[in-house]
PDB file of N, CA, C and O in Angstrom:
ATOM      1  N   UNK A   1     132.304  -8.511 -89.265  1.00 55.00           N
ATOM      2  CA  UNK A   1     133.147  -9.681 -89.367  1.00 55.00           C
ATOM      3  C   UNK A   1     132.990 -10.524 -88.101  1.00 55.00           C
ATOM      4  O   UNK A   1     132.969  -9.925 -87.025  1.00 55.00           O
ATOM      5  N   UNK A   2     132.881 -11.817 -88.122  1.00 70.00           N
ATOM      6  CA  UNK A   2     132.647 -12.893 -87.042  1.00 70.00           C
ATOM      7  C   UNK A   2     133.640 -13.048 -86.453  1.00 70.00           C
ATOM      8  O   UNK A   2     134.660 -12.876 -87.120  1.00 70.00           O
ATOM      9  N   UNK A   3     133.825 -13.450 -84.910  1.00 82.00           N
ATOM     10  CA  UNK A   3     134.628 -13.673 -84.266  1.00 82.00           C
ATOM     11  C   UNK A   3     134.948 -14.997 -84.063  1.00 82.00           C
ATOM     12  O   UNK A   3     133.973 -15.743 -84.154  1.00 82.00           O
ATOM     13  N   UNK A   4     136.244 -15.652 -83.760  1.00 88.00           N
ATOM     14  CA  UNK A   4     136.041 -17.223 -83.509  1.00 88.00           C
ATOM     15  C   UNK A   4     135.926 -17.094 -81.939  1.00 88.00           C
ATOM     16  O   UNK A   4     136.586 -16.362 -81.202  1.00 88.00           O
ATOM     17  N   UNK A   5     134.835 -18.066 -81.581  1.00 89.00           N
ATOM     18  CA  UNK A   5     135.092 -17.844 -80.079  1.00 89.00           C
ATOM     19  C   UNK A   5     136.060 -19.350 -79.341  1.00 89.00           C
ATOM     20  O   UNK A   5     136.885 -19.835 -80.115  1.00 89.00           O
ATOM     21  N   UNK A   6     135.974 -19.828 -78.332  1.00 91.00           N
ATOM     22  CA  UNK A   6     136.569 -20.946 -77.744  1.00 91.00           C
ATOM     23  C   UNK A   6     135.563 -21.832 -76.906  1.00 91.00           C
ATOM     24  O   UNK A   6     134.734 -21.087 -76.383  1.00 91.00           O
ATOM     25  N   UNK A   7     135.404 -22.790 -76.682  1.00 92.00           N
ATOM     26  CA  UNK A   7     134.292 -23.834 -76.009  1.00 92.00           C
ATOM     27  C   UNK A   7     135.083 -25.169 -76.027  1.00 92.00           C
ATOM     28  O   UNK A   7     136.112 -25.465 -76.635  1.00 92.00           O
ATOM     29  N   UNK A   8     134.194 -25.987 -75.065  1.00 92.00           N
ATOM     30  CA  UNK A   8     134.360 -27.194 -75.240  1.00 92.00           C
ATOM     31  C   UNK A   8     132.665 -27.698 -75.734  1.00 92.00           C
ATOM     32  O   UNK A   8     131.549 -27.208 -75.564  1.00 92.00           O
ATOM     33  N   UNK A   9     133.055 -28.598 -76.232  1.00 93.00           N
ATOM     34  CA  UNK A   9     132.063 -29.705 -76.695  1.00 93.00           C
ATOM     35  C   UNK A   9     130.966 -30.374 -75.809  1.00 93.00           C
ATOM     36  O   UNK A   9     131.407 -31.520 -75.897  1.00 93.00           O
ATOM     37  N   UNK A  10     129.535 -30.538 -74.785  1.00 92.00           N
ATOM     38  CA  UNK A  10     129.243 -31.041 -74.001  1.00 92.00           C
ATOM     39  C   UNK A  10     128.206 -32.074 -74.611  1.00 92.00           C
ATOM     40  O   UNK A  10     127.972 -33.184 -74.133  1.00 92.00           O
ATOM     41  N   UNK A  11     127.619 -31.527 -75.751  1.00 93.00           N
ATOM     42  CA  UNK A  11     127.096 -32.770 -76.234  1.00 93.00           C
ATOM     43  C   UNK A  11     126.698 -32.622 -77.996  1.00 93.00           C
ATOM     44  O   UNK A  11     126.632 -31.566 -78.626  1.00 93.00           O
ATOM     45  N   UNK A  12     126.458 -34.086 -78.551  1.00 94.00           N
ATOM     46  CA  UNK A  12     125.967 -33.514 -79.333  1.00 94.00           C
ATOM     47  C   UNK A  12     125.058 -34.490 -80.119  1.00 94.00           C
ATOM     48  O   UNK A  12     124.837 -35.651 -79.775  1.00 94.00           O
ATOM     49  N   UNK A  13     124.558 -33.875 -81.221  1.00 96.00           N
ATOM     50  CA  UNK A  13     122.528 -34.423 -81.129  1.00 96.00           C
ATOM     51  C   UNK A  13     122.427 -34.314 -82.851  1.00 96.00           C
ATOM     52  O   UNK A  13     122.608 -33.283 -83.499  1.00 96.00           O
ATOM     53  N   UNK A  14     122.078 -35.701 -83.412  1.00 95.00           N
ATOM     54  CA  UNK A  14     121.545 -35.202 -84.793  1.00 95.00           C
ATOM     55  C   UNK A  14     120.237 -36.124 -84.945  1.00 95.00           C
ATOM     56  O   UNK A  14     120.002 -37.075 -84.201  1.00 95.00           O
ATOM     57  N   UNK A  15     119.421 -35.716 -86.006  1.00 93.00           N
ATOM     58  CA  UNK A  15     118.602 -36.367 -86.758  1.00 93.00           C
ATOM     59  C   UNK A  15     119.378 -37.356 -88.129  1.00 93.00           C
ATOM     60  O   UNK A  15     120.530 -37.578 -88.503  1.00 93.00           O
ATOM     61  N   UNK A  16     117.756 -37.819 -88.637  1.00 93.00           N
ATOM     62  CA  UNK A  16     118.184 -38.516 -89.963  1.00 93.00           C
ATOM     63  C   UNK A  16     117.970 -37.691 -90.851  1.00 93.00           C
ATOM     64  O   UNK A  16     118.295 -37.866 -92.025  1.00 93.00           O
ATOM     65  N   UNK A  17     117.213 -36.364 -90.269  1.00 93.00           N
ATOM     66  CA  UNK A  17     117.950 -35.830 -91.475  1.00 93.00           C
ATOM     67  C   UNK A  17     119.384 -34.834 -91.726  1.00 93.00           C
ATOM     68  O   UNK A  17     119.701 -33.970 -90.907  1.00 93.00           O
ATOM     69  N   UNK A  18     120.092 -35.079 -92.848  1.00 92.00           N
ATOM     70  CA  UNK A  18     121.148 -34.437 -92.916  1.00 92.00           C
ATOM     71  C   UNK A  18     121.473 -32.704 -93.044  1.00 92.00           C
ATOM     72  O   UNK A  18     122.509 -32.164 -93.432  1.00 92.00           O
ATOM     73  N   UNK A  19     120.565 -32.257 -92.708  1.00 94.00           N
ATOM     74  CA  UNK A  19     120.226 -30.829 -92.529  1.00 94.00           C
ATOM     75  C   UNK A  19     120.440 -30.155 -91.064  1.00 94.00           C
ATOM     76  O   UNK A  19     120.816 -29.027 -90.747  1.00 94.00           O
ATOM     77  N   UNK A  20     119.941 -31.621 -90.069  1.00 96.00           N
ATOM     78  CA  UNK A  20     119.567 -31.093 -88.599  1.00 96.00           C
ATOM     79  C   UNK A  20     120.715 -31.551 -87.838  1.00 96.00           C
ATOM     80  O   UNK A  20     120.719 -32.762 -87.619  1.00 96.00           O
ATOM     81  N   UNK A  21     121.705 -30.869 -87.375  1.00 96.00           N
ATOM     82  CA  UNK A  21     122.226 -31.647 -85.851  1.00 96.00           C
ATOM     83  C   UNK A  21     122.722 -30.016 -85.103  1.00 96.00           C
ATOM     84  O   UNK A  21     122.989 -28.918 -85.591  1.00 96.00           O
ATOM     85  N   UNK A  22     122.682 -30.425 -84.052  1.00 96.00           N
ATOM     86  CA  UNK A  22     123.149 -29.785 -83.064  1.00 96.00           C
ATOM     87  C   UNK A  22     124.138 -29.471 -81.789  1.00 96.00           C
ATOM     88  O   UNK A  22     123.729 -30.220 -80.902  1.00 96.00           O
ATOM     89  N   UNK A  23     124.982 -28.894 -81.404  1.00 96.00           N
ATOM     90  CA  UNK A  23     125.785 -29.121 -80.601  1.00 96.00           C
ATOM     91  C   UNK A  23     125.898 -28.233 -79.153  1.00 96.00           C
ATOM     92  O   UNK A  23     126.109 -27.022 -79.227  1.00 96.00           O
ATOM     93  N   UNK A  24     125.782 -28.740 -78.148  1.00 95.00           N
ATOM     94  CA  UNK A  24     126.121 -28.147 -76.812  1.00 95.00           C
ATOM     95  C   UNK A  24     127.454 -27.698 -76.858  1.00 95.00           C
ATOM     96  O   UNK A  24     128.285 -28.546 -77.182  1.00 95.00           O
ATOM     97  N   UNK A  25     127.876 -26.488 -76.594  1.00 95.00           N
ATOM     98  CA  UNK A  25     128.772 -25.811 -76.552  1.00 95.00           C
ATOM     99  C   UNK A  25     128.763 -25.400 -75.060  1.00 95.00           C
ATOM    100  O   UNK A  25     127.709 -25.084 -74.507  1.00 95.00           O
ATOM    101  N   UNK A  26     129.950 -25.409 -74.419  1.00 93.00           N
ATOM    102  CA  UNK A  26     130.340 -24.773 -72.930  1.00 93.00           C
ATOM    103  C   UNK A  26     131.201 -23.653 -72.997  1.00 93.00           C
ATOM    104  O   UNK A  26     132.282 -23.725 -73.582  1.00 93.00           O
ATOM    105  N   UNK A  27     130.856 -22.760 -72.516  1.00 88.00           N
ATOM    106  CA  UNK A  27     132.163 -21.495 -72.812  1.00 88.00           C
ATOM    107  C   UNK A  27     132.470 -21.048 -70.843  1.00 88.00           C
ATOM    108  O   UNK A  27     131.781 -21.105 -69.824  1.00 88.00           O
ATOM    109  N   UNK A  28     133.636 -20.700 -71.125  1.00 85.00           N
ATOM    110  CA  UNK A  28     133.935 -19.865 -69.983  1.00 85.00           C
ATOM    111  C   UNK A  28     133.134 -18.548 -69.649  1.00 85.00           C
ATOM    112  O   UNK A  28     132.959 -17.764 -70.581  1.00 85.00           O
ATOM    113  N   UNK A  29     132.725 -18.290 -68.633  1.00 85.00           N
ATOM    114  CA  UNK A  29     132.329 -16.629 -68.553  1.00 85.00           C
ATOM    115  C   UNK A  29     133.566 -15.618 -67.865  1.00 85.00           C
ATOM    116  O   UNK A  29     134.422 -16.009 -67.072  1.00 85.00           O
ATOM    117  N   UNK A  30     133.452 -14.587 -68.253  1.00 84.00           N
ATOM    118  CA  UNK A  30     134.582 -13.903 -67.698  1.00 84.00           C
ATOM    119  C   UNK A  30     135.025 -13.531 -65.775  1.00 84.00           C
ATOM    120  O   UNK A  30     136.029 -13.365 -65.082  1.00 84.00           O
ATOM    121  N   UNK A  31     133.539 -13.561 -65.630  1.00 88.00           N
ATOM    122  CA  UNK A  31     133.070 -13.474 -64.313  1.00 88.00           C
ATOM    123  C   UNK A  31     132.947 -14.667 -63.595  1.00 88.00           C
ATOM    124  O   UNK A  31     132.344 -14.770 -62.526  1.00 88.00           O
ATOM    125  N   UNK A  32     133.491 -15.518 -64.156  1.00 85.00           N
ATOM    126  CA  UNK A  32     133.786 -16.854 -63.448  1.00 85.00           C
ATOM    127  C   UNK A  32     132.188 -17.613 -64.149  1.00 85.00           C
ATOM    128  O   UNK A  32     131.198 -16.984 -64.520  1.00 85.00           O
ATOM    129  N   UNK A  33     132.377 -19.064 -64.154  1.00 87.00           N
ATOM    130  CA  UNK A  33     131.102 -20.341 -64.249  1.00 87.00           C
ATOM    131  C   UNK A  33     131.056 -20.385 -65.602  1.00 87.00           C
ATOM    132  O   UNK A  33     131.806 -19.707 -66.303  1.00 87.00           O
ATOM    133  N   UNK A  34     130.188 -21.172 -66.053  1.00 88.00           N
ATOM    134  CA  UNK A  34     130.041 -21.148 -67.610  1.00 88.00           C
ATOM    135  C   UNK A  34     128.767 -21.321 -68.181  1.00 88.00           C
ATOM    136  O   UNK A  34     127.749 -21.564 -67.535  1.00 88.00           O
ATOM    137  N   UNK A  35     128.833 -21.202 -69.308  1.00 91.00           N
ATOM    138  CA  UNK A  35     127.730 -20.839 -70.267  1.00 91.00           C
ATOM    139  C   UNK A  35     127.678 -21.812 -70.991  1.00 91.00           C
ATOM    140  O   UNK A  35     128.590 -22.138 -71.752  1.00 91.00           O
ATOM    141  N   UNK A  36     126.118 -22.688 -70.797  1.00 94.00           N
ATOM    142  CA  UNK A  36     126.001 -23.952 -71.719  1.00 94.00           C
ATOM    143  C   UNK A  36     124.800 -23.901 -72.801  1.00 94.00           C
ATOM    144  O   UNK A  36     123.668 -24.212 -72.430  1.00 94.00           O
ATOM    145  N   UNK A  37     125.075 -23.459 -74.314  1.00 94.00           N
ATOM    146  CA  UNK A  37     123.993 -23.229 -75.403  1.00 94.00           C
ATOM    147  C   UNK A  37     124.013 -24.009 -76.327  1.00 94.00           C
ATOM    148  O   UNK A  37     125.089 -24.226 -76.886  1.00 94.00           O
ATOM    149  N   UNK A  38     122.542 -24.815 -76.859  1.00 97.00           N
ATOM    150  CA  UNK A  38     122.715 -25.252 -77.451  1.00 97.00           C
ATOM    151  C   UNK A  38     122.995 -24.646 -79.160  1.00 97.00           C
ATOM    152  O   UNK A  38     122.469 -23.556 -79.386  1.00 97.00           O
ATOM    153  N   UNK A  39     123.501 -25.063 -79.916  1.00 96.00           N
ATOM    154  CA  UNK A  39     123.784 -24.524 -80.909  1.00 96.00           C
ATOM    155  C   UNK A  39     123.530 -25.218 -82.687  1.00 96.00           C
ATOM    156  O   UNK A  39     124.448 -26.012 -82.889  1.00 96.00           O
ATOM    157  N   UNK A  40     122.949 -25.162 -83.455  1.00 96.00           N
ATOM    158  CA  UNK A  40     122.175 -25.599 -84.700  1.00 96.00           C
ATOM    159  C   UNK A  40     123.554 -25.462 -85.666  1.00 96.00           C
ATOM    160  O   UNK A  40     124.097 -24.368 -85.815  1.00 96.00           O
ATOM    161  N   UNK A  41     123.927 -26.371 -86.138  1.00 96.00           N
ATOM    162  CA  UNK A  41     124.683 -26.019 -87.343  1.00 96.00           C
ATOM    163  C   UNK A  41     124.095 -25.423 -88.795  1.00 96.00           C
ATOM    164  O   UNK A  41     122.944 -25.547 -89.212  1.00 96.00           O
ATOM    165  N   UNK A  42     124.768 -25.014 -89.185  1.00 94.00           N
ATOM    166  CA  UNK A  42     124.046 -23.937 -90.298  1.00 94.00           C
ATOM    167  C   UNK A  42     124.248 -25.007 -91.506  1.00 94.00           C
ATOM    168  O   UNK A  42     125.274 -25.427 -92.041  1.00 94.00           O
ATOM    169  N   UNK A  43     122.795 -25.301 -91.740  1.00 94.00           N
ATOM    170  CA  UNK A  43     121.900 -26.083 -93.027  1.00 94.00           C
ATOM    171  C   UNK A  43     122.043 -25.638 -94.576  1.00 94.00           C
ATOM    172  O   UNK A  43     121.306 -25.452 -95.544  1.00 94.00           O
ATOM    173  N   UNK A  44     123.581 -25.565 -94.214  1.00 91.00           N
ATOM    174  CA  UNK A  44     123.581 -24.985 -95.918  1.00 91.00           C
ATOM    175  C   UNK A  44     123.566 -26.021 -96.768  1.00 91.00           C
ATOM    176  O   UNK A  44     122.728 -26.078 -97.668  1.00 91.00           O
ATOM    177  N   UNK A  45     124.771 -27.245 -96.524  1.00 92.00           N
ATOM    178  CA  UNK A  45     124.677 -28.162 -97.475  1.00 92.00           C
ATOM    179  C   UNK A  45     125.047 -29.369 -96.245  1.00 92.00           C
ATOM    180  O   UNK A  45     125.515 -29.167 -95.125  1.00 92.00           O
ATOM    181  N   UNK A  46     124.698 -30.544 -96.822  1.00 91.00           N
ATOM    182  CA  UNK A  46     124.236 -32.363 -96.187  1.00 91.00           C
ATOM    183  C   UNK A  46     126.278 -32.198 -95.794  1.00 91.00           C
ATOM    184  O   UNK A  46     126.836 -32.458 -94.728  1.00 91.00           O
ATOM    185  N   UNK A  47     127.014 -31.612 -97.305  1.00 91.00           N
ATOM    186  CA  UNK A  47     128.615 -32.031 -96.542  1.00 91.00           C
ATOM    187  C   UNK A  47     129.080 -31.423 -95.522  1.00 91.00           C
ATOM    188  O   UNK A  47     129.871 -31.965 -94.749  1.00 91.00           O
ATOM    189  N   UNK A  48     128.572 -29.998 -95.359  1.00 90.00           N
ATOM    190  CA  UNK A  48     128.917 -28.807 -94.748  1.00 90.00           C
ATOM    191  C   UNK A  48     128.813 -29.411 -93.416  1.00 90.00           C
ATOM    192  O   UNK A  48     129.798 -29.600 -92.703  1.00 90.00           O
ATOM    193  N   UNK A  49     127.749 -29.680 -93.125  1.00 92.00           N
ATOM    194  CA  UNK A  49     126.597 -30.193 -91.734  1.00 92.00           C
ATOM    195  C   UNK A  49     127.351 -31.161 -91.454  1.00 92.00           C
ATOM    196  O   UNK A  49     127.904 -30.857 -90.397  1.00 92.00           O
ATOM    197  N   UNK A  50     127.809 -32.486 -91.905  1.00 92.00           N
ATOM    198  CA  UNK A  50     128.067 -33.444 -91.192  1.00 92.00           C
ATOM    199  C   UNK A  50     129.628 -33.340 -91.155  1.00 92.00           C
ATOM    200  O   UNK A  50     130.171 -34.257 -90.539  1.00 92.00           O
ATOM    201  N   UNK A  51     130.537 -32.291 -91.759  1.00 92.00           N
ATOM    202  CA  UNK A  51     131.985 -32.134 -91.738  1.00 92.00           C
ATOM    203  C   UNK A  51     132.024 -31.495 -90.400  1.00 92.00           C
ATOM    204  O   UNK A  51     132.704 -32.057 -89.541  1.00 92.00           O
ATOM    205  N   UNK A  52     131.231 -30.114 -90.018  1.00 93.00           N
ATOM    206  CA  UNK A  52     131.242 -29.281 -88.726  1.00 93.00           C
ATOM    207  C   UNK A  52     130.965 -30.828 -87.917  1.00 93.00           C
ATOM    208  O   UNK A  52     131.778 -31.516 -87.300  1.00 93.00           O
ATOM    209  N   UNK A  53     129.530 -31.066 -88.176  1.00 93.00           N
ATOM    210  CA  UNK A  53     129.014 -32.670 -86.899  1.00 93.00           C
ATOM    211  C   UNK A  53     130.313 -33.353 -86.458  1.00 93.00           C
ATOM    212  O   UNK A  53     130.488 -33.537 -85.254  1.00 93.00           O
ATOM    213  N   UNK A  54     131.315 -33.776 -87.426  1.00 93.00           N
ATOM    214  CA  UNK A  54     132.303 -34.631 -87.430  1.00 93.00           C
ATOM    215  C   UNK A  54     133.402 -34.097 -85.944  1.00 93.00           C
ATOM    216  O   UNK A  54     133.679 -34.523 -84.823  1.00 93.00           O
ATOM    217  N   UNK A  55     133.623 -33.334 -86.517  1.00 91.00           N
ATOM    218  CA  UNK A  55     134.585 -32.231 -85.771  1.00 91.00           C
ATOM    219  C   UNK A  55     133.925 -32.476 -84.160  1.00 91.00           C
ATOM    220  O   UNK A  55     134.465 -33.020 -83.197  1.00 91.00           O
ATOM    221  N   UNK A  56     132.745 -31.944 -84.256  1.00 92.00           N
ATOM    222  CA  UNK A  56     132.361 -31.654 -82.817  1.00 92.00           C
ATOM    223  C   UNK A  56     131.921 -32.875 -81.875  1.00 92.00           C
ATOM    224  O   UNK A  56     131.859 -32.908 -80.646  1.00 92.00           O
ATOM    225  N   UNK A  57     131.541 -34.192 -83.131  1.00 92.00           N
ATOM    226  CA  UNK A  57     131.773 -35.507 -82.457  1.00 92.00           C
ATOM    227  C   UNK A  57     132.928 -35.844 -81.827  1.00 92.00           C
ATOM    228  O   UNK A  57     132.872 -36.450 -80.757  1.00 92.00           O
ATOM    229  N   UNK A  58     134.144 -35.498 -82.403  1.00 90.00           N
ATOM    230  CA  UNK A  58     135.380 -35.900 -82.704  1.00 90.00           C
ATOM    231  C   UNK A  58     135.612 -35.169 -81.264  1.00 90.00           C
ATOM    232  O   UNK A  58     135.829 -36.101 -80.490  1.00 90.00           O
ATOM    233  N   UNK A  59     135.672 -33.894 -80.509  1.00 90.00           N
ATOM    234  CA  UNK A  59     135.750 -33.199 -79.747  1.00 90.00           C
ATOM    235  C   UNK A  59     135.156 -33.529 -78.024  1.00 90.00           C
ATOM    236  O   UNK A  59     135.709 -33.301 -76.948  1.00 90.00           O
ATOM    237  N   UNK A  60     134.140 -33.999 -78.266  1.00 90.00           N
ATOM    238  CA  UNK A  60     133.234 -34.457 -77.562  1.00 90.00           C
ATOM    239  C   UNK A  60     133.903 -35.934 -76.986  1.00 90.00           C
ATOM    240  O   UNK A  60     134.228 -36.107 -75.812  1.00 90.00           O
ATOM    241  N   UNK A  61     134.040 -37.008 -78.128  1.00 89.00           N
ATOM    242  CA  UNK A  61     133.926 -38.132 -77.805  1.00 89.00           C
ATOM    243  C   UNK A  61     135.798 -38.065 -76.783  1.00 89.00           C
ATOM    244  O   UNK A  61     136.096 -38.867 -75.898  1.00 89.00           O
ATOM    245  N   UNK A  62     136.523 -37.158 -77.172  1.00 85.00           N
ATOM    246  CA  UNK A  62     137.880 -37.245 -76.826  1.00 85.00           C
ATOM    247  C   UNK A  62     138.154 -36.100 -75.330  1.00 85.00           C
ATOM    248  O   UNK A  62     138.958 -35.255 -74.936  1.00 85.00           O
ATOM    249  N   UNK A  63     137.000 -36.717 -74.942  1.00 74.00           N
ATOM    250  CA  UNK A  63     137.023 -35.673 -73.683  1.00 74.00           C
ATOM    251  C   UNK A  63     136.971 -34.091 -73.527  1.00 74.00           C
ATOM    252  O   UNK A  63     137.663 -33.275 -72.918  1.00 74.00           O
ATOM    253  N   UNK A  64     135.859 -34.015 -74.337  1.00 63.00           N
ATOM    254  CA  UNK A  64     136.028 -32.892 -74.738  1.00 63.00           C
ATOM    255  C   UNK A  64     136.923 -31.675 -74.875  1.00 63.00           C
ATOM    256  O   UNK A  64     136.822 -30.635 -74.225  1.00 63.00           O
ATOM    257  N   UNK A  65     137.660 -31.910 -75.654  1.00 73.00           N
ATOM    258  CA  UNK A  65     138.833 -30.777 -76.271  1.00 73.00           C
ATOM    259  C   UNK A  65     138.209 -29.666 -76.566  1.00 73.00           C
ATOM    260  O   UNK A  65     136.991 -29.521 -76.663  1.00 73.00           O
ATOM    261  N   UNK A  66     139.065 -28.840 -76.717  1.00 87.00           N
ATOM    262  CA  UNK A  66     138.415 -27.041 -76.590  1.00 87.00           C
ATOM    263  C   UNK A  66     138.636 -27.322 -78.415  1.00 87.00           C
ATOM    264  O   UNK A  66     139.414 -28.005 -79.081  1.00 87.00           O
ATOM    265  N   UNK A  67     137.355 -26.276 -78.769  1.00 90.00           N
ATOM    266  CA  UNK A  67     137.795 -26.278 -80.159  1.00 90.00           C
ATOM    267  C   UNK A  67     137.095 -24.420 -80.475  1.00 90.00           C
ATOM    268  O   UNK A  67     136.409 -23.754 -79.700  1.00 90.00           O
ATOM    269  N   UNK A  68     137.613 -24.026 -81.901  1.00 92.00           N
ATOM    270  CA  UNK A  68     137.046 -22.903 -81.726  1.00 92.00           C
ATOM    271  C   UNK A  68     136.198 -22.980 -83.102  1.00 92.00           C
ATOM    272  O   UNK A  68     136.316 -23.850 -83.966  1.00 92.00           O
ATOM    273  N   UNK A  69     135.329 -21.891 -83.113  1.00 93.00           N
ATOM    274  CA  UNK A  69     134.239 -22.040 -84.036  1.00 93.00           C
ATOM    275  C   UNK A  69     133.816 -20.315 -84.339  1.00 93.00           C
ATOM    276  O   UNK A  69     134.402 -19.272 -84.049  1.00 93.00           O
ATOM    277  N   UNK A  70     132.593 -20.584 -85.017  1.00 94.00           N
ATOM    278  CA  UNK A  70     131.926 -19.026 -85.666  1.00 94.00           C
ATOM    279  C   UNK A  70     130.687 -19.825 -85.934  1.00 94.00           C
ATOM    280  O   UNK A  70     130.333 -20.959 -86.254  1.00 94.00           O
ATOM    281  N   UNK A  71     130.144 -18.468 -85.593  1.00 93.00           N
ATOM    282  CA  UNK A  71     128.683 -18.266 -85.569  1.00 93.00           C
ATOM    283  C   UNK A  71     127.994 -17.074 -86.477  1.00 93.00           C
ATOM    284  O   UNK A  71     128.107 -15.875 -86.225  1.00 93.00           O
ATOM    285  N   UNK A  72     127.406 -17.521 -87.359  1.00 92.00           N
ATOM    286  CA  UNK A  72     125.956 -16.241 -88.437  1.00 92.00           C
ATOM    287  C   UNK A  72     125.468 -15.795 -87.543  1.00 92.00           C
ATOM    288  O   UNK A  72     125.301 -16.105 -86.364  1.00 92.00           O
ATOM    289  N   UNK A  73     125.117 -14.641 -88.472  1.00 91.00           N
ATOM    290  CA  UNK A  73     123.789 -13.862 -87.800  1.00 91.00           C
ATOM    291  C   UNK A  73     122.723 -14.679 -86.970  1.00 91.00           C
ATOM    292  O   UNK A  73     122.052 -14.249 -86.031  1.00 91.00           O
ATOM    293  N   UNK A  74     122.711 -15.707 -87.409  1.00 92.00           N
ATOM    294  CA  UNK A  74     121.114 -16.281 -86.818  1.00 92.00           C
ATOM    295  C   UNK A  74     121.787 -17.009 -85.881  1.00 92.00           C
ATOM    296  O   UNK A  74     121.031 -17.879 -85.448  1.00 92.00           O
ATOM    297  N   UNK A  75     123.062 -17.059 -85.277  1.00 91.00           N
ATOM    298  CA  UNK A  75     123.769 -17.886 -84.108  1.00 91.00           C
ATOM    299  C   UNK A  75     123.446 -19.298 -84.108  1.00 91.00           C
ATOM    300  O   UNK A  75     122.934 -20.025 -83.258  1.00 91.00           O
ATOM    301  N   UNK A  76     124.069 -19.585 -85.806  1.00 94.00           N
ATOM    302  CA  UNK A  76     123.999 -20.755 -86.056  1.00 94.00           C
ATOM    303  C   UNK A  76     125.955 -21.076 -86.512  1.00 94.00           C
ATOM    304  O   UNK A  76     126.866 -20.290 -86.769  1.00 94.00           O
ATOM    305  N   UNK A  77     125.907 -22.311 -86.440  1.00 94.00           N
ATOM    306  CA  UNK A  77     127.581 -22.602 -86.390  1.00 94.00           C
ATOM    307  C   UNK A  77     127.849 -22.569 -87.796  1.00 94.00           C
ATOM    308  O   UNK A  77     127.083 -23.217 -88.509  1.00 94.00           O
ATOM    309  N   UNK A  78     128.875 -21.883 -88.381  1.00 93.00           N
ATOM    310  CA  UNK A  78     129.320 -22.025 -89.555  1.00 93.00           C
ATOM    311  C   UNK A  78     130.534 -22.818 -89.562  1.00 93.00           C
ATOM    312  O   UNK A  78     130.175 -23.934 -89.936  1.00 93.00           O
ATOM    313  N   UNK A  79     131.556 -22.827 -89.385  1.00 93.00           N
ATOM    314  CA  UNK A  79     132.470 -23.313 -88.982  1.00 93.00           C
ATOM    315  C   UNK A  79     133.183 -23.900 -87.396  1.00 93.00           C
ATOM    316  O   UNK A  79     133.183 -23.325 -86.307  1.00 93.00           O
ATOM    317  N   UNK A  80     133.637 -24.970 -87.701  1.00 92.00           N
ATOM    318  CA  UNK A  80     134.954 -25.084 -86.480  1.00 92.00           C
ATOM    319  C   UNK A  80     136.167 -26.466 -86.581  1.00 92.00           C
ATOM    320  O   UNK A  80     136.192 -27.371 -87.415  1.00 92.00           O
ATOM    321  N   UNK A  81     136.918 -26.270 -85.645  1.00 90.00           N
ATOM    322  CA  UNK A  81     137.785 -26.533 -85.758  1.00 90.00           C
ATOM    323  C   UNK A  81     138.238 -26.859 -83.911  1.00 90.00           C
ATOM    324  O   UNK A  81     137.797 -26.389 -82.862  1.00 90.00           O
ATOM    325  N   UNK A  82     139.631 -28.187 -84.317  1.00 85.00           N
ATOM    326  CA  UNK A  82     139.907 -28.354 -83.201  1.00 85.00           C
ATOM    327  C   UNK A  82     140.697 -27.375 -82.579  1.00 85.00           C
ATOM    328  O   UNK A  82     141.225 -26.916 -83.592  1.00 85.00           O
ATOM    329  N   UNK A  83     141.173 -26.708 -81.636  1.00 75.00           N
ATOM    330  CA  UNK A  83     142.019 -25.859 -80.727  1.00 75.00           C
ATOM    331  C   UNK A  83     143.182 -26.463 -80.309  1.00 75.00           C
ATOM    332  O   UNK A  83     143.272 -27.143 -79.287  1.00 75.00           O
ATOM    333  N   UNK A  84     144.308 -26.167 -81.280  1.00 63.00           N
ATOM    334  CA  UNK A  84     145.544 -26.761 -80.930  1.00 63.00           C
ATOM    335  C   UNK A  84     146.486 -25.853 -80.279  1.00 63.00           C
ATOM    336  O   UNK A  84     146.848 -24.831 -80.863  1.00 63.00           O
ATOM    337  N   UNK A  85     147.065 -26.260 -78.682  1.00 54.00           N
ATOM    338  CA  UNK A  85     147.743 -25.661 -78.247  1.00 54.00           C
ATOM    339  C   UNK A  85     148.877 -25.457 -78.149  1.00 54.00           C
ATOM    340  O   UNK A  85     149.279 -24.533 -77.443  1.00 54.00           O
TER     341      UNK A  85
END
């Protein structure tokens, strides 16, 4: 079972096509500094892709707000969501 983890938003990157975008994710490390990966949203479907894109635009453009998310096997984004505190 997947875990949701926590990040902020540092950038984010699509094509024309509706299959491809990508998002920079920043996470805390436990040991102090952080961890910056880029991350592929998972190409299941054109709505899927640009609903996650939306979100993480949405995140990004607003100073980047922490949002939390999940990741497949192939450490691709399946879901996320904003982080309301």
């Amino acid at each position: 079972m997947a875990d949701w983890k926590v990040a902020r938003v540092s950038q984010v990157f699509a094509t024309t096509d509706p299959l491809y975008a990508m998002v920079l994710l920043e996470e805390s490390l436990p040991e102090g500094g952080e961890a910056r990966t880029w991350r592929r949203i998972e190409p299941r479907s054109a709505d899927g892709c640009s609903n996650v894109f939306q979100i993480a635009t949405g995140a990004w453009v607003r100073d980047h707000d922490l949002i939390v998310y999940l990741l497949n096997d192939a450490g691709e984004l399946t879901a996320m969501a904003n982080f309301l505190t």
